[in-house]
PDB file of C-alpha atoms in Angstrom:
ATOM      1  CA  MET A   1     -10.411 -15.237  -8.337  1.00 42.00           C
ATOM      2  CA  PHE A   2     -12.392 -11.996  -8.268  1.00 45.00           C
ATOM      3  CA  GLY A   3      -9.240 -10.089  -9.264  1.00 49.00           C
ATOM      4  CA  LYS A   4      -8.858 -12.233 -12.382  1.00 46.00           C
ATOM      5  CA  VAL A   5     -12.530 -11.848 -13.293  1.00 45.00           C
ATOM      6  CA  ALA A   6     -12.333  -8.062 -12.800  1.00 51.00           C
ATOM      7  CA  ALA A   7      -9.164  -7.907 -14.908  1.00 48.00           C
ATOM      8  CA  ASP A   8     -10.874  -9.841 -17.696  1.00 45.00           C
ATOM      9  CA  ILE A   9     -14.003  -7.690 -17.544  1.00 46.00           C
ATOM     10  CA  LEU A  10     -12.019  -4.456 -17.597  1.00 49.00           C
ATOM     11  CA  GLY A  11      -9.627  -5.635 -20.317  1.00 48.00           C
ATOM     12  CA  LEU A  12      -6.462  -4.916 -18.364  1.00 49.00           C
ATOM     13  CA  SER A  13      -2.805  -5.321 -19.313  1.00 56.00           C
ATOM     14  CA  ASP A  14       0.482  -3.990 -17.989  1.00 77.00           C
ATOM     15  CA  VAL A  15      -0.455  -0.671 -19.612  1.00 89.00           C
ATOM     16  CA  GLY A  16      -3.109   1.114 -17.581  1.00 94.00           C
ATOM     17  CA  SER A  17      -6.720   1.571 -18.580  1.00 95.00           C
ATOM     18  CA  VAL A  18      -9.011   4.382 -17.488  1.00 96.00           C
ATOM     19  CA  ILE A  19     -11.923   2.856 -15.609  1.00 96.00           C
ATOM     20  CA  LYS A  20     -15.397   4.248 -16.170  1.00 95.00           C
ATOM     21  CA  PRO A  21     -17.481   5.300 -13.144  1.00 95.00           C
ATOM     22  CA  ASP A  22     -19.885   2.396 -13.739  1.00 95.00           C
ATOM     23  CA  ASN A  23     -17.021  -0.001 -12.985  1.00 95.00           C
ATOM     24  CA  TYR A  24     -15.595   1.653  -9.868  1.00 95.00           C
ATOM     25  CA  ASP A  25     -17.211  -1.035  -7.724  1.00 90.00           C
ATOM     26  CA  LYS A  26     -15.119  -3.677  -9.545  1.00 90.00           C
ATOM     27  CA  VAL A  27     -11.768  -2.304  -8.359  1.00 92.00           C
ATOM     28  CA  ASP A  28     -10.084  -2.811  -5.004  1.00 92.00           C
ATOM     29  CA  ALA A  29      -9.343   0.882  -4.440  1.00 94.00           C
ATOM     30  CA  ASP A  30     -13.032   1.612  -3.962  1.00 95.00           C
ATOM     31  CA  ASP A  31     -12.869  -0.322  -0.665  1.00 94.00           C
ATOM     32  CA  TYR A  32     -10.404   2.246   0.725  1.00 96.00           C
ATOM     33  CA  VAL A  33     -12.277   5.392  -0.293  1.00 97.00           C
ATOM     34  CA  MET A  34     -13.741   7.126   2.753  1.00 96.00           C
ATOM     35  CA  HIS A  35     -17.297   7.216   1.476  1.00 95.00           C
ATOM     36  CA  GLU A  36     -18.428   7.812   5.066  1.00 95.00           C
ATOM     37  CA  ASP A  37     -16.728  11.248   4.889  1.00 95.00           C
ATOM     38  CA  ASN A  38     -18.136  12.086   1.443  1.00 96.00           C
ATOM     39  CA  GLU A  39     -14.944  11.110  -0.348  1.00 97.00           C
ATOM     40  CA  LYS A  40     -15.619  10.400  -4.021  1.00 97.00           C
ATOM     41  CA  ILE A  41     -13.657   8.842  -6.896  1.00 97.00           C
ATOM     42  CA  TYR A  42     -13.154  11.182  -9.846  1.00 97.00           C
ATOM     43  CA  PHE A  43     -10.566   9.322 -11.925  1.00 98.00           C
ATOM     44  CA  LEU A  44      -9.195   5.796 -11.810  1.00 98.00           C
ATOM     45  CA  ILE A  45      -6.394   4.108 -13.737  1.00 97.00           C
ATOM     46  CA  LYS A  46      -5.872   0.364 -13.407  1.00 95.00           C
ATOM     47  CA  SER A  47      -3.349  -2.075 -14.844  1.00 91.00           C
ATOM     48  CA  LYS A  48      -2.695  -5.686 -13.923  1.00 86.00           C
ATOM     49  CA  SER A  49      -0.428  -4.660 -11.059  1.00 87.00           C
ATOM     50  CA  ASP A  50      -1.515  -1.170  -9.931  1.00 93.00           C
ATOM     51  CA  GLU A  51      -4.501   1.020  -9.260  1.00 95.00           C
ATOM     52  CA  TYR A  52      -4.302   4.825  -9.177  1.00 97.00           C
ATOM     53  CA  CYS A  53      -7.444   6.263  -7.665  1.00 98.00           C
ATOM     54  CA  PHE A  54      -7.861  10.059  -7.676  1.00 98.00           C
ATOM     55  CA  THR A  55     -10.509  11.207  -5.223  1.00 98.00           C
ATOM     56  CA  ASN A  56     -11.513  14.711  -4.190  1.00 97.00           C
ATOM     57  CA  ASN A  57      -9.221  14.380  -1.134  1.00 97.00           C
ATOM     58  CA  ALA A  58      -6.325  12.114  -2.040  1.00 97.00           C
ATOM     59  CA  LEU A  59      -4.497   9.824  -4.425  1.00 98.00           C
ATOM     60  CA  ILE A  60      -4.949   6.200  -3.394  1.00 97.00           C
ATOM     61  CA  HIS A  61      -2.297   3.935  -4.899  1.00 97.00           C
ATOM     62  CA  LEU A  62      -2.698   0.180  -4.667  1.00 94.00           C
ATOM     63  CA  ASP A  63       0.640  -1.374  -5.561  1.00 90.00           C
ATOM     64  CA  GLY A  64       0.759  -5.098  -6.305  1.00 78.00           C
ATOM     65  CA  THR A  65       2.623  -7.648  -8.361  1.00 62.00           C
ATOM     66  CA  SER A  66      -0.489  -8.721 -10.283  1.00 49.00           C
ATOM     67  CA  ALA A  67      -4.253  -8.397 -10.298  1.00 49.00           C
ATOM     68  CA  THR A  68      -4.561 -11.940  -8.912  1.00 55.00           C
ATOM     69  CA  SER A  69      -2.107 -11.410  -6.047  1.00 54.00           C
ATOM     70  CA  LYS A  70      -3.632 -11.100  -2.591  1.00 65.00           C
ATOM     71  CA  LYS A  71      -0.646  -9.081  -1.380  1.00 76.00           C
ATOM     72  CA  ARG A  72      -1.115  -5.385  -2.078  1.00 80.00           C
ATOM     73  CA  MET A  73       0.575  -2.304  -0.654  1.00 91.00           C
ATOM     74  CA  LEU A  74      -1.783   0.591  -0.048  1.00 93.00           C
ATOM     75  CA  HIS A  75      -0.491   4.176  -0.184  1.00 96.00           C
ATOM     76  CA  ARG A  76      -2.658   7.215   0.490  1.00 97.00           C
ATOM     77  CA  TYR A  77      -1.455  10.724  -0.349  1.00 98.00           C
ATOM     78  CA  SER A  78      -3.762  13.508   0.825  1.00 96.00           C
ATOM     79  CA  TYR A  79      -3.560  16.644  -1.316  1.00 96.00           C
ATOM     80  CA  VAL A  80      -3.490  18.948   1.702  1.00 91.00           C
ATOM     81  CA  ASN A  81      -0.300  17.330   3.055  1.00 92.00           C
ATOM     82  CA  ASN A  82       1.277  16.275  -0.242  1.00 95.00           C
ATOM     83  CA  LYS A  83       1.400  19.021  -2.844  1.00 94.00           C
ATOM     84  CA  ILE A  84       1.159  18.012  -6.496  1.00 96.00           C
ATOM     85  CA  SER A  85       3.960  19.352  -8.691  1.00 96.00           C
ATOM     86  CA  GLU A  86       5.943  18.748 -11.903  1.00 96.00           C
ATOM     87  CA  VAL A  87       2.903  17.578 -13.865  1.00 97.00           C
ATOM     88  CA  LYS A  88       3.792  16.381 -17.386  1.00 97.00           C
ATOM     89  CA  LEU A  89       2.040  14.475 -20.157  1.00 96.00           C
ATOM     90  CA  GLU A  90       3.943  12.479 -22.747  1.00 93.00           C
ATOM     91  CA  THR A  91       1.783  11.666 -25.759  1.00 87.00           C
ATOM     92  CA  ALA A  92       2.239   8.555 -27.905  1.00 75.00           C
ATOM     93  CA  GLY A  93       4.382   8.372 -31.014  1.00 72.00           C
ATOM     94  CA  THR A  94       3.307   6.578 -34.187  1.00 63.00           C
ATOM     95  CA  VAL A  95       4.286   3.101 -32.963  1.00 62.00           C
ATOM     96  CA  ASP A  96       3.710   3.654 -29.232  1.00 72.00           C
ATOM     97  CA  LEU A  97       0.804   1.949 -27.516  1.00 80.00           C
ATOM     98  CA  ASP A  98       0.743   4.174 -24.467  1.00 90.00           C
ATOM     99  CA  VAL A  99       0.793   7.732 -23.201  1.00 94.00           C
ATOM    100  CA  GLU A 100       2.459   8.655 -19.938  1.00 95.00           C
ATOM    101  CA  ILE A 101       1.364  11.070 -17.236  1.00 96.00           C
ATOM    102  CA  LYS A 102       4.047  12.115 -14.757  1.00 97.00           C
ATOM    103  CA  PHE A 103       3.846  14.126 -11.543  1.00 98.00           C
ATOM    104  CA  LYS A 104       5.103  14.344  -7.998  1.00 97.00           C
ATOM    105  CA  ILE A 105       2.832  14.225  -4.970  1.00 96.00           C
ATOM    106  CA  GLY A 106       4.760  15.349  -1.945  1.00 94.00           C
ATOM    107  CA  SER A 107       8.232  13.881  -2.504  1.00 95.00           C
ATOM    108  CA  GLN A 108       6.922  10.786  -4.311  1.00 96.00           C
ATOM    109  CA  PRO A 109       7.318  10.737  -8.118  1.00 97.00           C
ATOM    110  CA  PHE A 110       4.780   8.919 -10.292  1.00 96.00           C
ATOM    111  CA  SER A 111       4.990   7.876 -13.915  1.00 95.00           C
ATOM    112  CA  ILE A 112       1.821   6.135 -15.116  1.00 95.00           C
ATOM    113  CA  ASP A 113       1.553   4.432 -18.504  1.00 95.00           C
ATOM    114  CA  VAL A 114      -1.940   4.502 -19.978  1.00 95.00           C
ATOM    115  CA  HIS A 115      -3.167   3.003 -23.243  1.00 94.00           C
ATOM    116  CA  LYS A 116      -3.234   5.680 -25.929  1.00 93.00           C
ATOM    117  CA  LYS A 117      -6.931   5.030 -26.623  1.00 93.00           C
ATOM    118  CA  HIS A 118      -7.535   6.849 -23.332  1.00 95.00           C
ATOM    119  CA  LEU A 119      -5.598   9.975 -24.369  1.00 94.00           C
ATOM    120  CA  GLU A 120      -8.611  12.286 -24.188  1.00 94.00           C
ATOM    121  CA  GLU A 121      -9.439  11.149 -20.648  1.00 96.00           C
ATOM    122  CA  VAL A 122      -5.806  11.484 -19.569  1.00 96.00           C
ATOM    123  CA  LYS A 123      -5.763  15.032 -20.972  1.00 96.00           C
ATOM    124  CA  ASP A 124      -8.627  15.841 -18.584  1.00 97.00           C
ATOM    125  CA  LEU A 125      -6.655  14.402 -15.659  1.00 97.00           C
ATOM    126  CA  TYR A 126      -3.600  16.402 -16.738  1.00 97.00           C
ATOM    127  CA  LYS A 127      -5.622  19.638 -16.672  1.00 97.00           C
ATOM    128  CA  ALA A 128      -7.047  18.857 -13.231  1.00 97.00           C
ATOM    129  CA  LEU A 129      -3.615  18.047 -11.747  1.00 98.00           C
ATOM    130  CA  ILE A 130      -2.078  21.162 -13.292  1.00 97.00           C
ATOM    131  CA  LYS A 131      -4.820  23.324 -11.757  1.00 96.00           C
ATOM    132  CA  ILE A 132      -4.498  21.685  -8.335  1.00 96.00           C
ATOM    133  CA  SER A 133      -0.731  22.212  -8.508  1.00 94.00           C
ATOM    134  CA  GLU A 134      -1.180  25.917  -9.325  1.00 93.00           C
ATOM    135  CA  ILE A 135      -3.738  26.488  -6.561  1.00 91.00           C
ATOM    136  CA  SER A 136      -1.601  24.684  -3.972  1.00 88.00           C
ATOM    137  CA  ARG A 137       1.472  26.703  -4.929  1.00 86.00           C
ATOM    138  CA  GLU A 138      -0.422  30.011  -4.772  1.00 83.00           C
ATOM    139  CA  ASN A 139      -2.009  29.112  -1.429  1.00 80.00           C
ATOM    140  CA  GLU A 140       1.344  28.134   0.034  1.00 79.00           C
ATOM    141  CA  THR A 141       2.704  31.569  -0.928  1.00 76.00           C
ATOM    142  CA  SER A 142      -0.357  33.301   0.539  1.00 70.00           C
ATOM    143  CA  LEU A 143       0.012  31.384   3.806  1.00 67.00           C
ATOM    144  CA  GLN A 144       3.638  32.468   4.069  1.00 72.00           C
ATOM    145  CA  TYR A 145       2.554  36.078   3.510  1.00 61.00           C
ATOM    146  CA  ALA A 146      -0.034  35.713   6.280  1.00 63.00           C
ATOM    147  CA  LYS A 147       2.621  34.412   8.677  1.00 65.00           C
ATOM    148  CA  GLN A 148       5.008  37.234   7.767  1.00 64.00           C
ATOM    149  CA  SER A 149       2.226  39.780   8.274  1.00 63.00           C
ATOM    150  CA  LEU A 150       1.582  38.370  11.746  1.00 60.00           C
ATOM    151  CA  GLU A 151       5.281  38.545  12.604  1.00 66.00           C
ATOM    152  CA  VAL A 152       5.432  42.214  11.565  1.00 59.00           C
ATOM    153  CA  ALA A 153       2.331  43.024  13.634  1.00 61.00           C
ATOM    154  CA  SER A 154       3.706  41.166  16.662  1.00 62.00           C
ATOM    155  CA  SER A 155       7.057  42.919  16.379  1.00 64.00           C
ATOM    156  CA  THR A 156       5.360  46.311  16.177  1.00 59.00           C
ATOM    157  CA  LEU A 157       3.142  45.628  19.192  1.00 57.00           C
ATOM    158  CA  GLY A 158       6.150  44.344  21.127  1.00 60.00           C
ATOM    159  CA  ARG A 159       7.714  47.779  20.990  1.00 59.00           C
ATOM    160  CA  VAL A 160       4.660  49.449  22.527  1.00 59.00           C
ATOM    161  CA  THR A 161       5.287  50.287  26.204  1.00 57.00           C
ATOM    162  CA  SER A 162       2.634  49.469  28.773  1.00 57.00           C
ATOM    163  CA  SER A 163       2.186  49.372  32.500  1.00 57.00           C
ATOM    164  CA  ASP A 164       3.026  46.120  34.286  1.00 56.00           C
ATOM    165  CA  ASN A 165      -0.609  45.666  35.268  1.00 59.00           C
ATOM    166  CA  ASN A 166      -1.659  45.369  31.649  1.00 68.00           C
ATOM    167  CA  LEU A 167       1.171  43.144  30.366  1.00 58.00           C
ATOM    168  CA  VAL A 168      -0.490  39.828  31.222  1.00 59.00           C
ATOM    169  CA  VAL A 169      -3.821  40.891  29.751  1.00 66.00           C
ATOM    170  CA  GLN A 170      -2.213  42.225  26.591  1.00 63.00           C
ATOM    171  CA  PHE A 171      -0.052  39.108  26.189  1.00 61.00           C
ATOM    172  CA  LYS A 172      -3.118  36.887  26.488  1.00 66.00           C
ATOM    173  CA  MET A 173      -5.070  38.954  23.974  1.00 65.00           C
ATOM    174  CA  LEU A 174      -2.142  39.044  21.548  1.00 66.00           C
ATOM    175  CA  ASN A 175      -1.599  35.302  21.850  1.00 65.00           C
ATOM    176  CA  GLN A 176      -5.276  34.550  21.224  1.00 69.00           C
ATOM    177  CA  ALA A 177      -5.403  36.935  18.257  1.00 67.00           C
ATOM    178  CA  ALA A 178      -2.236  35.417  16.756  1.00 65.00           C
ATOM    179  CA  PHE A 179      -3.566  31.883  17.137  1.00 63.00           C
ATOM    180  CA  GLN A 180      -6.891  32.809  15.540  1.00 69.00           C
ATOM    181  CA  TRP A 181      -5.113  34.594  12.694  1.00 62.00           C
ATOM    182  CA  LEU A 182      -3.005  31.534  11.913  1.00 64.00           C
ATOM    183  CA  GLU A 183      -5.987  29.196  12.281  1.00 65.00           C
ATOM    184  CA  ASP A 184      -8.113  31.265   9.897  1.00 68.00           C
ATOM    185  CA  SER A 185      -5.249  31.594   7.410  1.00 61.00           C
ATOM    186  CA  LYS A 186      -4.634  27.848   7.436  1.00 62.00           C
ATOM    187  CA  LYS A 187      -8.321  27.120   6.802  1.00 62.00           C
ATOM    188  CA  GLN A 188      -8.369  29.587   3.946  1.00 64.00           C
ATOM    189  CA  TYR A 189      -5.161  28.475   2.231  1.00 60.00           C
ATOM    190  CA  SER A 190      -4.998  24.731   3.029  1.00 70.00           C
ATOM    191  CA  ILE A 191      -7.548  23.080   0.768  1.00 82.00           C
ATOM    192  CA  LYS A 192      -8.458  19.484   1.603  1.00 89.00           C
ATOM    193  CA  ASP A 193     -11.206  18.909  -0.966  1.00 94.00           C
ATOM    194  CA  PHE A 194     -10.498  19.502  -4.674  1.00 95.00           C
ATOM    195  CA  GLY A 195     -13.734  17.967  -5.901  1.00 96.00           C
ATOM    196  CA  TYR A 196     -14.726  21.223  -7.584  1.00 95.00           C
ATOM    197  CA  ILE A 197     -11.567  21.100  -9.727  1.00 96.00           C
ATOM    198  CA  PHE A 198     -12.141  17.505 -10.823  1.00 97.00           C
ATOM    199  CA  GLU A 199     -15.780  18.271 -11.599  1.00 95.00           C
ATOM    200  CA  LYS A 200     -14.684  21.158 -13.811  1.00 96.00           C
ATOM    201  CA  TYR A 201     -12.082  19.281 -15.836  1.00 96.00           C
ATOM    202  CA  ILE A 202     -12.980  15.582 -15.748  1.00 94.00           C
ATOM    203  CA  ASN A 203     -15.523  14.625 -18.412  1.00 84.00           C
ATOM    204  CA  ASN A 204     -15.931  10.875 -17.957  1.00 68.00           C
TER     205      ASN A 204
END
């Protein structure tokens, strides 16, 4: 019953609508946002059957047959473990009623139809996803460089001769240094929270 009322209030059809922040509490996806961990909704698209909720940490996709159905499949794709790529925006033609934003998150492709009256908002989402994709790609390259740098340093140190008495101590120190290097590099180049990107590009 609530699903039908919410659908009527939000004016939903099979083509998605961009939901305003004032109405986030009327959608099911809000129940699965980790507000306790300061997760926040930045963009939300809803149709009769699906909800696409973009937070600072993840894409939450509620997949259902209709807004009135009690059976929903919840998918959560964290940005840190599922890189965004292949972001595209297809604008509407003269007779088209919808625009389409396409992207991959991890290995999962998405193609979301949105009513063309929301084109300006979808452009903002497109910019944010493009930027997140670029940052993730650059950070992945930087992390690989950090790992290669560590391998070169380890190989060089491995050729240094030492007395048997110092081998255990040096191995322990090298192992601790290598672990810390990788830990620091991962923290630097594996971004979990992209709220600052959404705040820069989303203007709803």
